[in-house]
Amino acid sequence: MVDEMRPIERFHAVMEKNPVDRIPVAPVTQTGTVDLMEASGAYWPEAHKDAEKMVKLGWAAYEVAGLEGVRIPFYIYAEAEACGAELTKWKKDNHPVLKKAAVSTLEDIDRLEVPDPHRDGRMPQILEATRILAPRCRKEKIPLILTVIGPTALSLNAGMTDSMYSMVWFKRNPEEMEKLMRKCLEIGLVYAEALIDAGADTILYNGAFDAGIAPADYEKMPLRYNREGVRKIKELGAYVIYHSCMDIRRVFPQLLKLEAHAISLSQEMDMAEARAIAGEDTVLAGNVDPTYTLIKKSPEEVIEECKYCIDAGSDILCPGCGFGPKTPLENMKAMVEAGKKYGHNARLAKR
């Protein structure tokens, strides 16, 4: 069946809960794989640090793998690095590892300053890559998705702190943690505004650590700050997809209160269960298993799992987390094929 909509029309229609011709197969989470590095000639770690190489690798997900959009960067540490965090073990086939968090003591919270996205850390390179990609994406009629770490995830992990002690602070020093969360909210919003000004049309607001928080605790503080972040990014003119890692079943009802355009689910939560809880008024993205399926299984098995996600209620077909660096290109293409073959059965597809 011939597509009736361009990728950006389809993607934005889903964000607005409007009918589409089929499910979008969008790069909601990170897309840097070794196969795409070899196809584009842009490798990690340089593609984390150099705007031109970031552009080449990000574009390869669209041009080579067929994903219906571009998503950069390829790691979650931009905000933390701009605040002073240090990373190590930069490799071609793996993500960098945190060497030193930006905030290591409660006293560091008061010393923490909001970084300038045009000056600090690798934010300027990410902004430059965004400015290069934006006109290309507009010409090709595809979405451009950038990542911002949400205030809860940034205050509890993501290089700003180490969860080994930040979770203790969360329970024992709630006033200090709220101060940090408020500052992390501001850091993310300043960064998001710069990304949107540079041409991003969608922000993947990464909630990463939500599953590590009890529902009662989530209601007290994280929900308020995450919801404020979502609201303000929407006011800046971008679509917002809120992503949460791990098994989020116990806090999933709270995530529905964030009022994001879409919720991106990790593979640990069954899509059918999520749809049953969310009802018909929430856009869900996901959640093909990025490890056991996309890395380890055959293209035929990838297509089978994609079909399940579509039938179970996914509105945007994508992995439950970032594509692992060792994901075979043929399996990325299989996911795209599944979206085209079975995407007409999606919940929002025209009948």
Short mmCIF file of C-alpha atoms in Angstrom, two decimals, residues 192-342:
data_model
loop_
_atom_site.label_atom_id
_atom_site.label_comp_id
_atom_site.label_asym_id
_atom_site.label_seq_id
_atom_site.Cartn_x
_atom_site.Cartn_y
_atom_site.Cartn_z
CA ALA A 192 15.31 22.86 25.46
CA GLU A 193 14.67 26.44 24.38
CA ALA A 194 18.06 26.59 22.67
CA LEU A 195 17.40 23.30 20.87
CA ILE A 196 13.96 24.42 19.70
CA ASP A 197 15.38 27.74 18.52
CA ALA A 198 17.99 25.74 16.57
CA GLY A 199 15.26 23.79 14.77
CA ALA A 200 14.15 20.80 16.86
CA ASP A 201 10.43 20.15 16.46
CA THR A 202 10.19 17.40 19.08
CA ILE A 203 11.82 16.96 22.48
CA LEU A 204 12.34 13.50 23.95
CA TYR A 205 12.01 14.37 27.65
CA ASN A 206 13.91 11.59 29.33
CA GLY A 207 12.53 10.47 32.69
CA ALA A 208 14.96 7.55 32.93
CA PHE A 209 14.79 6.91 36.67
CA ASP A 210 11.03 7.02 37.36
CA ALA A 211 10.79 3.29 37.99
CA GLY A 212 13.12 3.62 40.98
CA ILE A 213 10.65 5.83 42.86
CA ALA A 214 7.66 4.62 44.87
CA PRO A 215 4.31 5.97 43.60
CA ALA A 216 3.62 7.88 46.83
CA ASP A 217 7.04 9.55 46.64
CA TYR A 218 6.57 10.30 42.95
CA GLU A 219 3.40 12.23 43.73
CA LYS A 220 5.16 14.39 46.33
CA MET A 221 7.84 15.99 44.17
CA PRO A 222 8.85 14.41 40.83
CA LEU A 223 5.38 14.57 39.29
CA ARG A 224 5.15 18.31 39.89
CA TYR A 225 8.53 19.15 38.37
CA ASN A 226 8.25 16.75 35.44
CA ARG A 227 4.79 18.09 34.62
CA GLU A 228 6.02 21.68 34.78
CA GLY A 229 8.86 20.79 32.41
CA VAL A 230 6.47 19.18 29.93
CA ARG A 231 4.13 22.16 30.08
CA LYS A 232 6.85 24.73 29.49
CA ILE A 233 8.46 22.84 26.61
CA LYS A 234 5.05 22.62 24.96
CA GLU A 235 4.70 26.39 25.43
CA LEU A 236 8.04 26.80 23.62
CA GLY A 237 6.38 25.25 20.57
CA ALA A 238 7.72 21.70 20.50
CA TYR A 239 6.08 18.32 20.76
CA VAL A 240 7.06 16.40 23.89
CA ILE A 241 7.55 12.65 24.18
CA TYR A 242 8.20 11.57 27.75
CA HIS A 243 10.41 8.48 27.99
CA SER A 244 10.80 6.31 31.06
CA CYS A 245 13.20 3.40 31.45
CA MET A 246 12.88 0.06 33.24
CA ASP A 247 9.63 -1.46 34.54
CA ILE A 248 7.41 1.57 35.09
CA ARG A 249 4.17 -0.24 35.88
CA ARG A 250 3.87 1.07 39.41
CA VAL A 251 4.29 4.73 38.40
CA PHE A 252 2.68 4.52 34.96
CA PRO A 253 -0.64 6.03 36.16
CA GLN A 254 1.33 9.06 37.40
CA LEU A 255 3.07 9.45 34.04
CA LEU A 256 -0.31 9.85 32.38
CA LYS A 257 -0.76 13.02 34.45
CA LEU A 258 2.27 14.68 32.84
CA GLU A 259 0.18 15.69 29.80
CA ALA A 260 3.00 15.00 27.36
CA HIS A 261 2.04 14.52 23.73
CA ALA A 262 3.19 10.89 24.03
CA ILE A 263 4.63 8.44 26.55
CA SER A 264 7.52 6.22 25.42
CA LEU A 265 7.54 2.87 27.20
CA SER A 266 10.44 0.64 28.08
CA GLN A 267 10.13 -2.96 26.95
CA GLU A 268 9.64 -4.18 30.53
CA MET A 269 6.01 -3.04 30.44
CA ASP A 270 3.73 -4.93 28.11
CA MET A 271 2.17 -2.64 25.51
CA ALA A 272 -1.26 -4.24 25.87
CA GLU A 273 -1.20 -3.64 29.63
CA ALA A 274 -0.12 -0.04 29.11
CA ARG A 275 -2.90 0.57 26.60
CA ALA A 276 -5.48 -0.93 28.95
CA ILE A 277 -4.39 1.47 31.71
CA ALA A 278 -3.93 4.51 29.48
CA GLY A 279 -7.20 4.14 27.62
CA GLU A 280 -7.78 5.76 24.25
CA ASP A 281 -6.73 9.31 25.07
CA THR A 282 -2.95 8.77 25.44
CA VAL A 283 -0.40 8.36 22.66
CA LEU A 284 2.02 5.51 23.41
CA ALA A 285 5.38 4.89 21.76
CA GLY A 286 7.36 1.66 21.77
CA ASN A 287 8.29 -0.78 22.74
CA VAL A 288 10.23 -3.40 20.78
CA ASP A 289 12.88 -5.01 22.98
CA PRO A 290 16.19 -3.36 22.00
CA THR A 291 18.39 -6.11 23.41
CA TYR A 292 16.84 -9.56 23.17
CA THR A 293 14.93 -8.82 19.98
CA LEU A 294 16.66 -6.09 17.97
CA ILE A 295 20.21 -7.21 18.73
CA LYS A 296 19.88 -10.96 19.12
CA LYS A 297 16.95 -12.15 17.02
CA SER A 298 16.32 -12.55 13.31
CA PRO A 299 14.59 -9.95 11.11
CA GLU A 300 11.55 -12.23 10.94
CA GLU A 301 11.32 -12.30 14.73
CA VAL A 302 11.75 -8.52 14.85
CA ILE A 303 8.81 -8.12 12.48
CA GLU A 304 6.74 -10.47 14.62
CA GLU A 305 7.37 -8.45 17.79
CA CYS A 306 6.70 -5.19 15.96
CA LYS A 307 3.35 -6.57 14.81
CA TYR A 308 2.52 -7.43 18.41
CA CYS A 309 3.33 -3.90 19.58
CA ILE A 310 1.15 -2.42 16.85
CA ASP A 311 -1.75 -4.75 17.57
CA ALA A 312 -1.38 -4.18 21.32
CA GLY A 313 -1.87 -0.43 20.99
CA SER A 314 1.37 1.34 20.10
CA ASP A 315 0.95 4.61 18.22
CA ILE A 316 4.65 5.13 17.36
CA LEU A 317 6.74 2.07 16.53
CA CYS A 318 10.19 2.28 18.13
CA PRO A 319 12.41 0.39 20.57
CA GLY A 320 11.68 0.40 24.29
CA CYS A 321 15.02 2.13 24.82
CA GLY A 322 17.84 3.30 22.58
CA PHE A 323 19.09 1.09 19.77
CA GLY A 324 22.03 -0.84 21.18
CA PRO A 325 25.29 -0.05 19.35
CA LYS A 326 25.51 -3.66 18.16
CA THR A 327 22.02 -3.71 16.61
CA PRO A 328 22.28 -5.24 13.10
CA LEU A 329 21.23 -2.89 10.32
CA GLU A 330 18.98 -5.60 8.89
CA ASN A 331 16.97 -5.58 12.13
CA MET A 332 16.53 -1.81 12.04
CA LYS A 333 15.26 -2.18 8.48
CA ALA A 334 12.99 -5.03 9.59
CA MET A 335 11.32 -2.71 12.09
CA VAL A 336 10.70 -0.18 9.34
CA GLU A 337 9.33 -2.95 7.12
CA ALA A 338 6.98 -4.07 9.88
CA GLY A 339 5.65 -0.55 10.28
CA LYS A 340 4.87 -0.34 6.58
CA LYS A 341 3.44 -3.85 6.39
CA TYR A 342 1.30 -3.87 9.53
#
